[in-house]
Short mmCIF file of C-alpha atoms in Angstrom, two decimals:
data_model
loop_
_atom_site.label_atom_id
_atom_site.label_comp_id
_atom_site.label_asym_id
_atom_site.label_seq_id
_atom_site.Cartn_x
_atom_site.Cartn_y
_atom_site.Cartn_z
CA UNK G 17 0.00 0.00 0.00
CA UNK G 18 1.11 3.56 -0.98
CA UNK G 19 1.47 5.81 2.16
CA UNK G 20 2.62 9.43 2.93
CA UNK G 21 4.69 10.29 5.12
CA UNK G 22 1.78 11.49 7.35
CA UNK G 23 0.58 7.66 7.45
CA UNK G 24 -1.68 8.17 5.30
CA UNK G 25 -3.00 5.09 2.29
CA UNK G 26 -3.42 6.63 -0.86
CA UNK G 27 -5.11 4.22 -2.96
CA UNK G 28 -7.39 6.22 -4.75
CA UNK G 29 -6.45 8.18 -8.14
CA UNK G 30 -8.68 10.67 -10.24
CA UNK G 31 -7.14 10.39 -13.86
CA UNK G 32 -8.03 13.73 -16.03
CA UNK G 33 -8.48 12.53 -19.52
CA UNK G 34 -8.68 15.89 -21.06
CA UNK G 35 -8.74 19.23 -19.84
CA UNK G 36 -11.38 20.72 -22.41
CA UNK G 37 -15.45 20.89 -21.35
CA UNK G 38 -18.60 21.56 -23.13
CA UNK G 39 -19.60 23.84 -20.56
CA UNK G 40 -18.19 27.01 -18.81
CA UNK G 41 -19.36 26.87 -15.06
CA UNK G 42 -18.84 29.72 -13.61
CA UNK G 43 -16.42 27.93 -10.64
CA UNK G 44 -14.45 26.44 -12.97
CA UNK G 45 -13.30 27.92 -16.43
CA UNK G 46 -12.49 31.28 -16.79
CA UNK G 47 -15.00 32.62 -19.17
CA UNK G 48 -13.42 33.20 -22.98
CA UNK G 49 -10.15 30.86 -21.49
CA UNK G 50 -8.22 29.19 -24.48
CA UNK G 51 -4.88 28.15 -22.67
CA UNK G 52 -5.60 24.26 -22.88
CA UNK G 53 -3.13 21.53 -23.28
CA UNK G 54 -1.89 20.44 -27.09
CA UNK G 55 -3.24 16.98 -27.92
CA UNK G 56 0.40 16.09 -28.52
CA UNK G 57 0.88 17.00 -24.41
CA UNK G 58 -1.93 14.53 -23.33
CA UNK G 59 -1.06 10.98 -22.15
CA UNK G 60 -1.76 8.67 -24.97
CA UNK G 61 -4.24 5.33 -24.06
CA UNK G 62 -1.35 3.37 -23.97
CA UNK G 63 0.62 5.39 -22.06
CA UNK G 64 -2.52 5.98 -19.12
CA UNK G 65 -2.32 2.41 -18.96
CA UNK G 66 1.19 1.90 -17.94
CA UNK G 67 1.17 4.53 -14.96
CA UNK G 68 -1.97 3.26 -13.65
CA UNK G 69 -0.82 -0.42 -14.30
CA UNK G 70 1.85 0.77 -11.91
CA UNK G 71 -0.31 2.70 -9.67
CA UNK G 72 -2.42 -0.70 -9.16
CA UNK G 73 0.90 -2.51 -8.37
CA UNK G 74 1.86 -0.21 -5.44
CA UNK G 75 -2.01 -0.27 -4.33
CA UNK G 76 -4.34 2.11 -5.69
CA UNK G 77 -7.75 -0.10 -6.13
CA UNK G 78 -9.85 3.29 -6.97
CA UNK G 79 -9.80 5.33 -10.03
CA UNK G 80 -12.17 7.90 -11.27
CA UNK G 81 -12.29 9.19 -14.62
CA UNK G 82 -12.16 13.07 -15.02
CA UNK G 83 -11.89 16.12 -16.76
CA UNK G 84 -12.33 18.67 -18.03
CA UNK G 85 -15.55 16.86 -19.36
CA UNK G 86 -14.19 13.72 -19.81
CA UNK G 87 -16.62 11.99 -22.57
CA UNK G 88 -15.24 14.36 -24.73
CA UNK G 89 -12.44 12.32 -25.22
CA UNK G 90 -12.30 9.83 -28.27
CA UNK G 91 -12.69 6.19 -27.58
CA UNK G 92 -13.04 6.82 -23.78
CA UNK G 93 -15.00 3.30 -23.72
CA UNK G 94 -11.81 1.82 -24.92
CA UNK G 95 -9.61 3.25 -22.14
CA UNK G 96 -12.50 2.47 -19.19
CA UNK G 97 -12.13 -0.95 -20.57
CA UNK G 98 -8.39 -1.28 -20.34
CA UNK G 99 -7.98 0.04 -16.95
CA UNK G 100 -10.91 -2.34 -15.93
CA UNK G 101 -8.97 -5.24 -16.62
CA UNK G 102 -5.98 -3.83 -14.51
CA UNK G 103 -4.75 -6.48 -11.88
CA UNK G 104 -5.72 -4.68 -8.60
CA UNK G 105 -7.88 -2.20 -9.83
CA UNK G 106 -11.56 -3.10 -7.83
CA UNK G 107 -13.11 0.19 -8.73
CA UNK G 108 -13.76 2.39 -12.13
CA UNK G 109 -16.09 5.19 -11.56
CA UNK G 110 -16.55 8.30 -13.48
CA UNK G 111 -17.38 11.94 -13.19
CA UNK G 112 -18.99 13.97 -16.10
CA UNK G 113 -21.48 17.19 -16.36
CA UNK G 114 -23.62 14.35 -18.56
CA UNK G 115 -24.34 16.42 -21.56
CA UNK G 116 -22.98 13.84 -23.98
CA UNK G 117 -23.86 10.71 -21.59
CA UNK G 118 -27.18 9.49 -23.36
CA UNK G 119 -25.02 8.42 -26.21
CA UNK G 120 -22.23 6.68 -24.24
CA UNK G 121 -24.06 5.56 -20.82
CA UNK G 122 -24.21 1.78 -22.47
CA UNK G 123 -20.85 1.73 -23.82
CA UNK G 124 -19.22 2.89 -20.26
CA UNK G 125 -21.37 0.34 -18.34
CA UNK G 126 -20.04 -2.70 -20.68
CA UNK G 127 -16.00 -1.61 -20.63
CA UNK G 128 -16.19 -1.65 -16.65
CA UNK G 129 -17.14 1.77 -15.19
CA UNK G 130 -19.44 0.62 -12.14
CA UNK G 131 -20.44 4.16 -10.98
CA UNK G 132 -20.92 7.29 -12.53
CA UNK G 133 -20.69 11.61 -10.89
CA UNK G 134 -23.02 13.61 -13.03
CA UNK G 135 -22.60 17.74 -11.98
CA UNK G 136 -25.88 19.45 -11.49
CA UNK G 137 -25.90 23.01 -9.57
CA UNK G 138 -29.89 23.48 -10.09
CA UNK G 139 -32.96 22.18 -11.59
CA UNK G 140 -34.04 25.49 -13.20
CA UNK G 141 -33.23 25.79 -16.74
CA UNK G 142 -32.52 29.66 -16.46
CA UNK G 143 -30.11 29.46 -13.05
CA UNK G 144 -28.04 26.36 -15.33
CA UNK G 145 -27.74 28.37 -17.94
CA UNK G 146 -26.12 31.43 -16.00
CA UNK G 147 -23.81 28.82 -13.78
CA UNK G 148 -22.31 26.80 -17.23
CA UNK G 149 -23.09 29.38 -19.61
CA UNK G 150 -25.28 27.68 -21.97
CA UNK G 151 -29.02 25.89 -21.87
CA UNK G 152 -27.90 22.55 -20.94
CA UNK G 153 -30.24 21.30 -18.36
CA UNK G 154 -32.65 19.56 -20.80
CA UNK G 155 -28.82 17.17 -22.24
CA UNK G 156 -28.01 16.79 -18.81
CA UNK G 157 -31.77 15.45 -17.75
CA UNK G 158 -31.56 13.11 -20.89
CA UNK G 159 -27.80 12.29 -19.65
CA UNK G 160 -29.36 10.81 -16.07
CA UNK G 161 -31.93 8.77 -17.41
CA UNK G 162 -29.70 7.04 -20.13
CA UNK G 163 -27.31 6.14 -16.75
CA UNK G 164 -30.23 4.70 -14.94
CA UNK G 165 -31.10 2.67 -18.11
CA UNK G 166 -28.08 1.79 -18.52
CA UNK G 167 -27.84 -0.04 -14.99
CA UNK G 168 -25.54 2.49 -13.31
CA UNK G 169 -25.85 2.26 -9.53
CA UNK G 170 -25.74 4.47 -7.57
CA UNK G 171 -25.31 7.74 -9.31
CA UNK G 172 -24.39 10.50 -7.61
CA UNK G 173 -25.36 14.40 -8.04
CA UNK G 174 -22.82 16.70 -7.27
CA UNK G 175 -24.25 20.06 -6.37
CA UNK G 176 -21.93 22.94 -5.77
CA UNK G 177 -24.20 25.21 -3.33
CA UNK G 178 -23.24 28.96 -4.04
CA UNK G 179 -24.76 31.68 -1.83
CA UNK G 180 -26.84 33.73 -3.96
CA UNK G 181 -26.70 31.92 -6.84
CA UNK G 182 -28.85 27.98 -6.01
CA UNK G 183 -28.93 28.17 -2.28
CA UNK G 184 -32.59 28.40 -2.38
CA UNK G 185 -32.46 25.70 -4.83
CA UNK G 186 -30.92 22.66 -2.67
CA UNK G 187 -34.16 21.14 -1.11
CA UNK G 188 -35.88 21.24 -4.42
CA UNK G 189 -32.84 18.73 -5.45
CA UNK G 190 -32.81 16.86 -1.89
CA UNK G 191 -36.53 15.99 -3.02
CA UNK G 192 -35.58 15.72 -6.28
CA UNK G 193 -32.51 12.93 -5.65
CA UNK G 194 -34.46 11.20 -2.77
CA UNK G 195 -37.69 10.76 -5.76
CA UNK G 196 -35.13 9.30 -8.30
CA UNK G 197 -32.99 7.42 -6.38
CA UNK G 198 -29.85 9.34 -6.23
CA UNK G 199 -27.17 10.25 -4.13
CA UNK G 200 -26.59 13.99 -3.81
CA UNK G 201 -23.71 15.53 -2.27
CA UNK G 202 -23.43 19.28 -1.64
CA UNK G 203 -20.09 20.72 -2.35
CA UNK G 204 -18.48 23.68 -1.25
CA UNK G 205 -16.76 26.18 -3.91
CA UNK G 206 -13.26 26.18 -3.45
CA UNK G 207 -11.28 29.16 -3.93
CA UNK G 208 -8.99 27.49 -7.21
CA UNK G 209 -7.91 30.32 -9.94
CA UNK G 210 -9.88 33.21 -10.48
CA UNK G 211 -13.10 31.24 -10.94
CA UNK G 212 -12.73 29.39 -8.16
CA UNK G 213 -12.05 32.71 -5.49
CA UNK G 214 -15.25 34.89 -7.63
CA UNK G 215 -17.54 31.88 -6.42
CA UNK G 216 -20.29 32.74 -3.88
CA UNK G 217 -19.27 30.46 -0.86
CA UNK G 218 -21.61 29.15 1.09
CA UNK G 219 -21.25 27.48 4.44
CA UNK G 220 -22.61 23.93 4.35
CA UNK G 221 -22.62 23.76 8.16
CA UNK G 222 -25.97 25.33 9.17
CA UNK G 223 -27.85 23.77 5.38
CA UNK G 224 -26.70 20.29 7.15
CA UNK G 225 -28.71 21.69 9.89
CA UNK G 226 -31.38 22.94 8.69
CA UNK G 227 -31.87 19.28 5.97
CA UNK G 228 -32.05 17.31 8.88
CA UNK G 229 -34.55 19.01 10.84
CA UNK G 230 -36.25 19.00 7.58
CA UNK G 231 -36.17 15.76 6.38
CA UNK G 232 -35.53 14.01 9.52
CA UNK G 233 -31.39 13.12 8.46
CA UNK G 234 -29.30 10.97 10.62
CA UNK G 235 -25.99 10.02 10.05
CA UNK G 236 -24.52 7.47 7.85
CA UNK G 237 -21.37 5.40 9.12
CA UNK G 238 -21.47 3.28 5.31
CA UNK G 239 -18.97 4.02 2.53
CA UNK G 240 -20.06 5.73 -0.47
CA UNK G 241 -16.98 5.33 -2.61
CA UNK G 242 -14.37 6.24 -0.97
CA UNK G 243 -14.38 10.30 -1.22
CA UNK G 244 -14.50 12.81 1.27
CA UNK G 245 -18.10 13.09 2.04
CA UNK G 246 -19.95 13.12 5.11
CA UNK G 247 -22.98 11.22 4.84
CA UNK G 248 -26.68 11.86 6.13
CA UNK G 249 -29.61 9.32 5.15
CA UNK G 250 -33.19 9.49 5.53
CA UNK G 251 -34.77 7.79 8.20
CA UNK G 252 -35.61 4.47 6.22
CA UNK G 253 -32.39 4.42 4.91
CA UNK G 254 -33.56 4.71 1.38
CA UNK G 255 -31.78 7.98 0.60
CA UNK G 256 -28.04 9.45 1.15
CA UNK G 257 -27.12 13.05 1.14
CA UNK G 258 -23.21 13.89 1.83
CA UNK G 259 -21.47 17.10 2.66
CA UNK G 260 -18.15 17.79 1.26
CA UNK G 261 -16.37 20.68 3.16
CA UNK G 262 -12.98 21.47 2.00
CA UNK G 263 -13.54 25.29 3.51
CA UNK G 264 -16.09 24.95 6.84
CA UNK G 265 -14.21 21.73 8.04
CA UNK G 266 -11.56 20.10 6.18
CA UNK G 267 -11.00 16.49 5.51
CA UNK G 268 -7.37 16.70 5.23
CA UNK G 269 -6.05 14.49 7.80
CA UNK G 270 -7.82 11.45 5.77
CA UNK G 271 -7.15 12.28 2.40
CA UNK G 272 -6.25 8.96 0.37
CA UNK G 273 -6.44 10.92 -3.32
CA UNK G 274 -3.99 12.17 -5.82
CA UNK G 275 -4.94 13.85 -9.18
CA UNK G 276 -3.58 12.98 -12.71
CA UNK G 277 -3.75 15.85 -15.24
CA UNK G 278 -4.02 15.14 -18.74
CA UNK G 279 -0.29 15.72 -19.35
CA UNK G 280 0.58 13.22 -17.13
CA UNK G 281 1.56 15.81 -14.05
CA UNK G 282 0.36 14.52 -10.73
CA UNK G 283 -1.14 16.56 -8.14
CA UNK G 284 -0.37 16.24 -4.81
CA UNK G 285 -2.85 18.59 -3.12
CA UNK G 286 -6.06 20.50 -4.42
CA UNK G 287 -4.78 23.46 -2.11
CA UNK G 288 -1.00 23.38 -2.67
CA UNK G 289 1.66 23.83 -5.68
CA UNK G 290 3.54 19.92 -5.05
CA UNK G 291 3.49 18.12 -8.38
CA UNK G 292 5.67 15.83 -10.12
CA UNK G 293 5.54 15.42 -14.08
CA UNK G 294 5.28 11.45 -15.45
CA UNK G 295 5.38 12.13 -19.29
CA UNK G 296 9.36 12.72 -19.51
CA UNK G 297 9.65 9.65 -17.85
CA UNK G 298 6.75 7.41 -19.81
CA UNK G 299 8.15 9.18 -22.90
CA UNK G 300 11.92 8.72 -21.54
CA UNK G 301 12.09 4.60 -21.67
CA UNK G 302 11.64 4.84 -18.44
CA UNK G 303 11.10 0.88 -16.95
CA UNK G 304 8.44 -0.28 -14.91
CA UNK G 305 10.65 -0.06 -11.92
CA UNK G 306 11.84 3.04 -12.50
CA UNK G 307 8.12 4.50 -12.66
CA UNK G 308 7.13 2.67 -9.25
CA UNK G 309 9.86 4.40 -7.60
CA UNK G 310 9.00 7.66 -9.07
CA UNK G 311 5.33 7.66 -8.12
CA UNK G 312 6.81 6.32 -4.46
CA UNK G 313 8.72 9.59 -4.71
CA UNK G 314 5.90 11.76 -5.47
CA UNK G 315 3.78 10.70 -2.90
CA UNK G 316 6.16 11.62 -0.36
CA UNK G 317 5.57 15.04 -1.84
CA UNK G 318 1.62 15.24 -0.71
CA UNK G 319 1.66 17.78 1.64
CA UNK G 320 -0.69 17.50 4.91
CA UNK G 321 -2.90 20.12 4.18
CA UNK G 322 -4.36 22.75 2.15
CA UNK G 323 -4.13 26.31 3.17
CA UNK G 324 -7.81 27.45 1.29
CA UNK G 325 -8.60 29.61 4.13
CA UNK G 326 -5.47 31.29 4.76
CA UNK G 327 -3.93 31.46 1.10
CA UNK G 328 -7.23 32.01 -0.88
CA UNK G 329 -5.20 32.75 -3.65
CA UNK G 330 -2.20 30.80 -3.86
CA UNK G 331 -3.41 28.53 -6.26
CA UNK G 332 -4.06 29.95 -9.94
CA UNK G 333 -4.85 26.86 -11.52
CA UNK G 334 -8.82 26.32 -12.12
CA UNK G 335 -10.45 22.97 -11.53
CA UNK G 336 -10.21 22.16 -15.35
CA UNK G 337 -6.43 22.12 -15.49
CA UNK G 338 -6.00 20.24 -12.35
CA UNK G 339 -8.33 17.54 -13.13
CA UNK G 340 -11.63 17.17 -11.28
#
């Protein structure tokens, strides 16, 4: 098992398969941005396979598929399939604003993917269209119910609450998720690049409060995948509603994550500047021993905490260019 030096496993990886996205949410890409990677830059199938096939070696069993919007890369099937058949790897899930899902939802579910993310900030057609900058609410509806047909289970709804903006929105999609069978998790906006820091954040602790007075929550001690949300669940059990809250109370001391970028760069740390770049070595004839001591080396790296609150703007990298 891969460990920090803090102690803690890190055996989960979130692989960005392209930094580009149909949409422009407005906590993510910078509005008119054209600085994205070269196709040339991005890891190649073959090569995605290789680090991961040494990731899974050393003991990372999780891997989510990200972006950008990650169904906008070619053949993504094809790649969910080979790192399904990884030795070690127990878990392929992916995370995607859904817009192009209704034509790929079958395809994922037959190469391997077992769970799918789908971003959705708000159920009104006007307030999507001012958060990701075009009318996409109607694709991202059709999106959910190819998953469901499709057999994925559970899918989760990731709903970045933003004061202002769909706060009064989030128990129309608590009743919405708990009707459909869904798992939503409120997110806090993070202050990453410009975006990231103009985002209205909004204090998750008293909406906890205030949903489970409402809807009679009680806490959840089961796993939902391995991320950093705190789960609530409805009294029968039938429904799950988690927290995330990298700014109101941090999760850092049991982070088990790392993020690959496109370009093969690994990052450390949402809310710090540690990296280390893999495509001069994949591209480099580096061996296979070489690269396990390499990504030994850059876990040592992972720092023990962000610094969000005090450093708002340290980081100017957006979500996009990170990986999600």
């Amino acid at each position: 098992m891969l460990r920090d030096r803090f102690g803690r496993s890190i055996e989960y990886l979130r692989l960005s398969v392209t930094d580009r996205c149909d949409l422009r949410c407005s906590y993510c890409i910078p509005k008119g941005f054209r600085g994205f990677q070269e196709p040339k830059h991005w890891l190649s199938f073959d090569e995605i396979e290789r680090l991961l096939g040494a990731f899974a070696r050393l003991g990372t069993s999780r891997v989510r598929l990200t972006g950008g919007e990650p169904l906008l890369r070619r053949d993504l099937p094809q790649l969910a399939a080979r790192l399904a058949a990884l030795p070690g790897l127990r878990d392929l899930s992916l995370s995607t604003n859904a817009t192009q899902l209704a034509r790929h939802a079958v395809a994922l579910k037959q190469a391997g993917v077992a769970r799918i993310n789908v971003s959705l900030d708000s159920l009104d057609r006007a307030c999507m269209e001012q958060i990701t900058g075009r009318d996409s609410l109607a694709h991202i509806l059709d999106g959910l119910r190819a998953g469901k047909a499709a057999g994925f289970d559970p899918i989760k709804i990731n709903m970045v609450a933003m004061r202002g903006v769909n706060e009064d929105q989030i128990d129309a999609m608590v009743a919405f998720c708990i009707e459909q069978g869904f798992i939503l998790r409120l997110i806090e906006a993070m202050p990453m690049g410009a975006t990231g820091r103009s985002a209205a954040y909004l204090d998750l602790g008293p909406i906890q409060a205030r949903l489970r007075r409402k809807f009679g929550l009680l806490p959840q001690a089961a796993e939902l995948g391995g991320g950093p949300a705190r789960y609530l669940s409805t009294p029968d059990g039938g429904a799950s509603i988690g927290f995330i809250t990298p700014m109101s109370q941090h999760f850092c001391a049991s982070c088990n994550r790392v993020r690959l970028s496109v370009d093969g760069t690994l990052y450390l740390c949402l809310g710090q500047e540690e990296k280390f770049e893999f495509r001069p070595l994949l591209r480099g004839g580096a061996s296979d021993a070489e690269l396990e001591a390499a990504i030994r080396a850059a876990i040592e790296l992972k720092p023990q905490r962000h610094d969000f609150s005090a450093q708002p703007e340290k980081i100017v990298r957006f979500m996009a260019q990170t990986g999600g």
